[in-house]
PDB file of C-alpha atoms in Angstrom:
ATOM      1  CA  MET A   1       3.176 -55.050  -4.347  1.00 45.00           C
ATOM      2  CA  MET A   2       2.379 -56.074  -7.932  1.00 44.00           C
ATOM      3  CA  ILE A   3      -0.036 -58.341  -6.438  1.00 46.00           C
ATOM      4  CA  LEU A   4      -1.946 -55.938  -4.097  1.00 39.00           C
ATOM      5  CA  ALA A   5      -1.982 -53.555  -7.759  1.00 41.00           C
ATOM      6  CA  THR A   6      -4.000 -56.230  -9.479  1.00 40.00           C
ATOM      7  CA  LEU A   7      -6.232 -57.198  -6.695  1.00 40.00           C
ATOM      8  CA  LEU A   8      -7.298 -53.311  -6.574  1.00 40.00           C
ATOM      9  CA  LEU A   9      -7.937 -53.184 -10.104  1.00 41.00           C
ATOM     10  CA  ALA A  10      -9.605 -56.164 -10.410  1.00 43.00           C
ATOM     11  CA  ALA A  11     -12.044 -54.842  -7.902  1.00 44.00           C
ATOM     12  CA  ALA A  12     -12.397 -51.762  -9.134  1.00 46.00           C
ATOM     13  CA  ASP A  13     -13.752 -53.247 -12.667  1.00 50.00           C
ATOM     14  CA  PRO A  14     -14.990 -56.340 -12.507  1.00 56.00           C
ATOM     15  CA  VAL A  15     -14.628 -59.115 -15.077  1.00 73.00           C
ATOM     16  CA  CYS A  16     -18.052 -60.391 -16.548  1.00 76.00           C
ATOM     17  CA  ALA A  17     -18.076 -63.754 -18.382  1.00 72.00           C
ATOM     18  CA  VAL A  18     -21.352 -62.449 -19.523  1.00 69.00           C
ATOM     19  CA  PRO A  19     -22.948 -59.540 -20.370  1.00 70.00           C
ATOM     20  CA  ALA A  20     -25.906 -58.113 -17.753  1.00 65.00           C
ATOM     21  CA  VAL A  21     -29.463 -58.750 -18.966  1.00 69.00           C
ATOM     22  CA  LEU A  22     -31.204 -55.309 -19.373  1.00 66.00           C
ATOM     23  CA  ASN A  23     -34.224 -54.599 -17.608  1.00 70.00           C
ATOM     24  CA  GLU A  24     -36.529 -52.025 -19.082  1.00 65.00           C
ATOM     25  CA  PRO A  25     -36.149 -49.384 -20.139  1.00 68.00           C
ATOM     26  CA  TRP A  26     -32.896 -50.157 -21.465  1.00 60.00           C
ATOM     27  CA  THR A  27     -33.805 -53.560 -23.110  1.00 64.00           C
ATOM     28  CA  SER A  28     -32.815 -52.025 -26.668  1.00 70.00           C
ATOM     29  CA  TRP A  29     -29.567 -50.663 -25.389  1.00 68.00           C
ATOM     30  CA  THR A  30     -27.543 -52.927 -27.304  1.00 75.00           C
ATOM     31  CA  GLN A  31     -29.831 -52.484 -30.708  1.00 80.00           C
ATOM     32  CA  SER A  32     -27.635 -50.579 -33.678  1.00 79.00           C
ATOM     33  CA  GLY A  33     -28.126 -47.012 -35.048  1.00 89.00           C
ATOM     34  CA  GLN A  34     -25.781 -44.305 -35.781  1.00 93.00           C
ATOM     35  CA  ALA A  35     -25.711 -40.676 -36.121  1.00 93.00           C
ATOM     36  CA  LYS A  36     -23.307 -37.994 -36.228  1.00 96.00           C
ATOM     37  CA  ALA A  37     -24.141 -35.514 -33.096  1.00 96.00           C
ATOM     38  CA  GLY A  38     -25.112 -32.001 -34.588  1.00 95.00           C
ATOM     39  CA  VAL A  39     -22.713 -28.810 -33.842  1.00 96.00           C
ATOM     40  CA  LEU A  40     -26.076 -26.339 -34.480  1.00 96.00           C
ATOM     41  CA  ALA A  41     -29.401 -26.577 -32.356  1.00 94.00           C
ATOM     42  CA  GLN A  42     -30.854 -26.235 -36.145  1.00 93.00           C
ATOM     43  CA  GLY A  43     -30.704 -29.678 -37.644  1.00 92.00           C
ATOM     44  CA  ALA A  44     -29.516 -31.616 -34.874  1.00 96.00           C
ATOM     45  CA  PRO A  45     -30.645 -35.361 -34.908  1.00 96.00           C
ATOM     46  CA  ALA A  46     -33.529 -36.743 -33.056  1.00 95.00           C
ATOM     47  CA  LEU A  47     -32.965 -38.816 -30.094  1.00 95.00           C
ATOM     48  CA  ILE A  48     -36.178 -41.206 -30.472  1.00 92.00           C
ATOM     49  CA  LEU A  49     -37.489 -42.687 -26.780  1.00 93.00           C
ATOM     50  CA  GLY A  50     -35.911 -46.233 -26.578  1.00 90.00           C
ATOM     51  CA  LYS A  51     -33.703 -46.145 -29.746  1.00 92.00           C
ATOM     52  CA  PRO A  52     -29.860 -46.212 -29.112  1.00 92.00           C
ATOM     53  CA  LEU A  53     -27.742 -44.573 -31.245  1.00 93.00           C
ATOM     54  CA  THR A  54     -23.645 -45.009 -31.434  1.00 93.00           C
ATOM     55  CA  ALA A  55     -22.664 -40.877 -31.908  1.00 94.00           C
ATOM     56  CA  THR A  56     -19.962 -39.263 -33.761  1.00 96.00           C
ATOM     57  CA  LEU A  57     -18.773 -36.279 -32.079  1.00 97.00           C
ATOM     58  CA  THR A  58     -16.922 -33.414 -32.765  1.00 95.00           C
ATOM     59  CA  PRO A  59     -14.470 -31.568 -30.773  1.00 95.00           C
ATOM     60  CA  ALA A  60     -16.048 -29.601 -28.350  1.00 91.00           C
ATOM     61  CA  ALA A  61     -15.031 -25.965 -29.076  1.00 91.00           C
ATOM     62  CA  GLN A  62     -16.831 -26.450 -32.547  1.00 94.00           C
ATOM     63  CA  VAL A  63     -19.874 -27.136 -31.105  1.00 94.00           C
ATOM     64  CA  GLN A  64     -22.364 -24.213 -30.734  1.00 94.00           C
ATOM     65  CA  PHE A  65     -24.270 -25.237 -27.502  1.00 93.00           C
ATOM     66  CA  PRO A  66     -27.209 -23.045 -26.935  1.00 92.00           C
ATOM     67  CA  VAL A  67     -26.347 -23.093 -23.294  1.00 92.00           C
ATOM     68  CA  ALA A  68     -22.982 -23.430 -21.723  1.00 90.00           C
ATOM     69  CA  PRO A  69     -22.659 -27.029 -20.239  1.00 90.00           C
ATOM     70  CA  GLY A  70     -22.097 -27.789 -16.883  1.00 82.00           C
ATOM     71  CA  LYS A  71     -18.573 -29.088 -17.581  1.00 72.00           C
ATOM     72  CA  GLY A  72     -16.415 -29.873 -20.354  1.00 63.00           C
ATOM     73  CA  ALA A  73     -17.425 -26.963 -23.127  1.00 66.00           C
ATOM     74  CA  LYS A  74     -14.445 -27.038 -24.775  1.00 75.00           C
ATOM     75  CA  ASP A  75     -12.705 -29.972 -23.661  1.00 80.00           C
ATOM     76  CA  GLY A  76     -12.760 -33.116 -25.552  1.00 92.00           C
ATOM     77  CA  TYR A  77     -15.752 -34.071 -27.726  1.00 96.00           C
ATOM     78  CA  GLY A  78     -19.631 -33.407 -27.771  1.00 95.00           C
ATOM     79  CA  GLY A  79     -22.481 -32.660 -29.817  1.00 96.00           C
ATOM     80  CA  LEU A  80     -25.983 -31.922 -29.929  1.00 97.00           C
ATOM     81  CA  PHE A  81     -29.263 -34.080 -30.400  1.00 97.00           C
ATOM     82  CA  SER A  82     -32.902 -33.100 -30.625  1.00 97.00           C
ATOM     83  CA  LEU A  83     -35.704 -34.929 -28.277  1.00 97.00           C
ATOM     84  CA  SER A  84     -39.228 -34.398 -29.318  1.00 96.00           C
ATOM     85  CA  LEU A  85     -41.983 -35.266 -26.074  1.00 96.00           C
ATOM     86  CA  LYS A  86     -45.529 -35.599 -26.726  1.00 95.00           C
ATOM     87  CA  GLN A  87     -46.182 -35.504 -22.866  1.00 94.00           C
ATOM     88  CA  ALA A  88     -44.206 -34.851 -19.640  1.00 95.00           C
ATOM     89  CA  ALA A  89     -42.066 -37.757 -18.867  1.00 94.00           C
ATOM     90  CA  ARG A  90     -39.189 -38.711 -16.707  1.00 94.00           C
ATOM     91  CA  VAL A  91     -36.232 -39.264 -19.121  1.00 95.00           C
ATOM     92  CA  GLY A  92     -32.815 -41.022 -18.589  1.00 93.00           C
ATOM     93  CA  ILE A  93     -30.193 -40.161 -20.743  1.00 95.00           C
ATOM     94  CA  ALA A  94     -27.613 -43.085 -20.743  1.00 91.00           C
ATOM     95  CA  LEU A  95     -23.872 -42.983 -22.136  1.00 93.00           C
ATOM     96  CA  SER A  96     -21.456 -45.526 -22.578  1.00 91.00           C
ATOM     97  CA  GLY A  97     -18.396 -43.295 -21.462  1.00 91.00           C
ATOM     98  CA  PRO A  98     -17.848 -40.456 -19.516  1.00 92.00           C
ATOM     99  CA  ALA A  99     -19.025 -37.329 -20.738  1.00 93.00           C
ATOM    100  CA  TRP A 100     -21.489 -34.438 -19.432  1.00 93.00           C
ATOM    101  CA  VAL A 101     -25.185 -34.534 -20.024  1.00 94.00           C
ATOM    102  CA  ASP A 102     -26.969 -31.465 -20.507  1.00 94.00           C
ATOM    103  CA  VAL A 103     -30.819 -31.074 -21.350  1.00 96.00           C
ATOM    104  CA  VAL A 104     -31.906 -27.834 -22.581  1.00 96.00           C
ATOM    105  CA  THR A 105     -35.604 -26.186 -23.105  1.00 94.00           C
ATOM    106  CA  GLY A 106     -35.603 -23.064 -25.119  1.00 89.00           C
ATOM    107  CA  ASP A 107     -32.815 -21.286 -23.334  1.00 89.00           C
ATOM    108  CA  VAL A 108     -32.900 -23.214 -20.070  1.00 91.00           C
ATOM    109  CA  SER A 109     -30.806 -25.637 -18.834  1.00 91.00           C
ATOM    110  CA  LEU A 110     -32.710 -28.148 -16.670  1.00 90.00           C
ATOM    111  CA  GLY A 111     -31.645 -29.604 -13.743  1.00 89.00           C
ATOM    112  CA  SER A 112     -31.225 -33.471 -13.301  1.00 90.00           C
ATOM    113  CA  VAL A 113     -33.234 -35.187 -10.751  1.00 92.00           C
ATOM    114  CA  GLU A 114     -31.141 -38.500 -10.626  1.00 79.00           C
ATOM    115  CA  HIS A 115     -28.206 -39.943 -11.742  1.00 83.00           C
ATOM    116  CA  GLY A 116     -26.133 -43.123 -11.548  1.00 81.00           C
ATOM    117  CA  HIS A 117     -24.353 -46.082 -13.293  1.00 78.00           C
ATOM    118  CA  GLY A 118     -25.681 -48.587 -15.887  1.00 74.00           C
ATOM    119  CA  PRO A 119     -25.956 -52.195 -14.441  1.00 71.00           C
ATOM    120  CA  ASP A 120     -22.696 -54.068 -13.421  1.00 75.00           C
ATOM    121  CA  CYS A 121     -21.317 -55.935 -16.858  1.00 74.00           C
ATOM    122  CA  SER A 122     -23.503 -53.617 -19.308  1.00 77.00           C
ATOM    123  CA  ASP A 123     -21.488 -50.827 -21.046  1.00 83.00           C
ATOM    124  CA  ILE A 124     -23.949 -48.081 -19.739  1.00 80.00           C
ATOM    125  CA  ARG A 125     -21.354 -45.894 -17.972  1.00 85.00           C
ATOM    126  CA  LYS A 126     -23.975 -43.457 -16.745  1.00 91.00           C
ATOM    127  CA  ILE A 127     -27.607 -42.546 -16.702  1.00 91.00           C
ATOM    128  CA  VAL A 128     -28.842 -39.176 -15.854  1.00 95.00           C
ATOM    129  CA  TRP A 129     -32.680 -38.738 -15.462  1.00 94.00           C
ATOM    130  CA  PHE A 130     -34.460 -35.405 -16.136  1.00 96.00           C
ATOM    131  CA  ASP A 131     -38.394 -34.529 -15.430  1.00 96.00           C
ATOM    132  CA  LEU A 132     -39.427 -33.025 -18.880  1.00 96.00           C
ATOM    133  CA  PRO A 133     -42.110 -31.174 -20.023  1.00 96.00           C
ATOM    134  CA  ALA A 134     -43.746 -31.982 -23.239  1.00 96.00           C
ATOM    135  CA  GLY A 135     -42.095 -30.543 -26.376  1.00 96.00           C
ATOM    136  CA  ARG A 136     -38.853 -30.075 -27.933  1.00 96.00           C
ATOM    137  CA  HIS A 137     -35.808 -30.117 -26.275  1.00 97.00           C
ATOM    138  CA  LEU A 138     -32.001 -30.284 -26.906  1.00 96.00           C
ATOM    139  CA  VAL A 139     -29.692 -32.986 -25.373  1.00 97.00           C
ATOM    140  CA  GLN A 140     -26.050 -31.558 -24.969  1.00 96.00           C
ATOM    141  CA  ILE A 141     -22.777 -33.783 -24.547  1.00 95.00           C
ATOM    142  CA  ALA A 142     -19.767 -32.272 -23.827  1.00 94.00           C
ATOM    143  CA  GLY A 143     -16.393 -33.176 -22.379  1.00 93.00           C
ATOM    144  CA  SER A 144     -16.223 -36.879 -23.695  1.00 94.00           C
ATOM    145  CA  LYS A 145     -12.481 -38.060 -24.116  1.00 93.00           C
ATOM    146  CA  ALA A 146     -13.838 -40.353 -27.062  1.00 94.00           C
ATOM    147  CA  ALA A 147     -14.601 -39.334 -30.532  1.00 96.00           C
ATOM    148  CA  SER A 148     -17.743 -41.601 -30.036  1.00 95.00           C
ATOM    149  CA  VAL A 149     -20.323 -42.519 -27.661  1.00 95.00           C
ATOM    150  CA  ARG A 150     -23.499 -44.743 -27.340  1.00 92.00           C
ATOM    151  CA  VAL A 151     -26.469 -42.929 -25.999  1.00 95.00           C
ATOM    152  CA  MET A 152     -30.004 -43.679 -25.660  1.00 90.00           C
ATOM    153  CA  ALA A 153     -32.729 -41.627 -24.024  1.00 92.00           C
ATOM    154  CA  ALA A 154     -35.288 -43.607 -22.143  1.00 90.00           C
ATOM    155  CA  ASP A 155     -38.997 -42.916 -20.723  1.00 89.00           C
ATOM    156  CA  ALA A 156     -38.830 -44.176 -17.009  1.00 86.00           C
ATOM    157  CA  GLN A 157     -42.450 -45.662 -17.394  1.00 82.00           C
ATOM    158  CA  ALA A 158     -41.758 -47.364 -20.666  1.00 65.00           C
ATOM    159  CA  ASN A 159     -43.548 -50.852 -20.827  1.00 49.00           C
ATOM    160  CA  GLN A 160     -44.279 -50.357 -16.933  1.00 49.00           C
ATOM    161  CA  PRO A 161     -47.747 -51.961 -15.983  1.00 43.00           C
ATOM    162  CA  ALA A 162     -50.566 -49.223 -15.850  1.00 46.00           C
ATOM    163  CA  HIS A 163     -51.635 -48.797 -11.626  1.00 40.00           C
TER     164      HIS A 163
END
């Protein structure tokens, strides 16, 4: 019985001898940057495309989300970031841990267009993609069990050859 449990655990979480080589737009994922996520929309720190941050979160019940998160509004930890775009783009929001991600424009939560996991042997736990118009947006993180999470916003077209 112990052997079966060990095999199942190994299959669920592969041991990686070498971290994954990350392709665009995630090549800067391992760079360092730190910020304390905002608790109010006004003054929320900026996410800059292609620049990852290790974010210190706040108990979610203390965050004033402009729109109720899809999940985890009062559970665990959360926070807010601003994201400004000069032009419309498909943007991925990557997180290193389990949490809920919403993007809010004005007073409307925008639906995601795709989601998935990061590459095997990377610490990108999830990537949620949004088609965003130009302008200022808020990225809401909610329901994190950890008080910090690595977060990065990336343009799907970053460093892609022009056609």
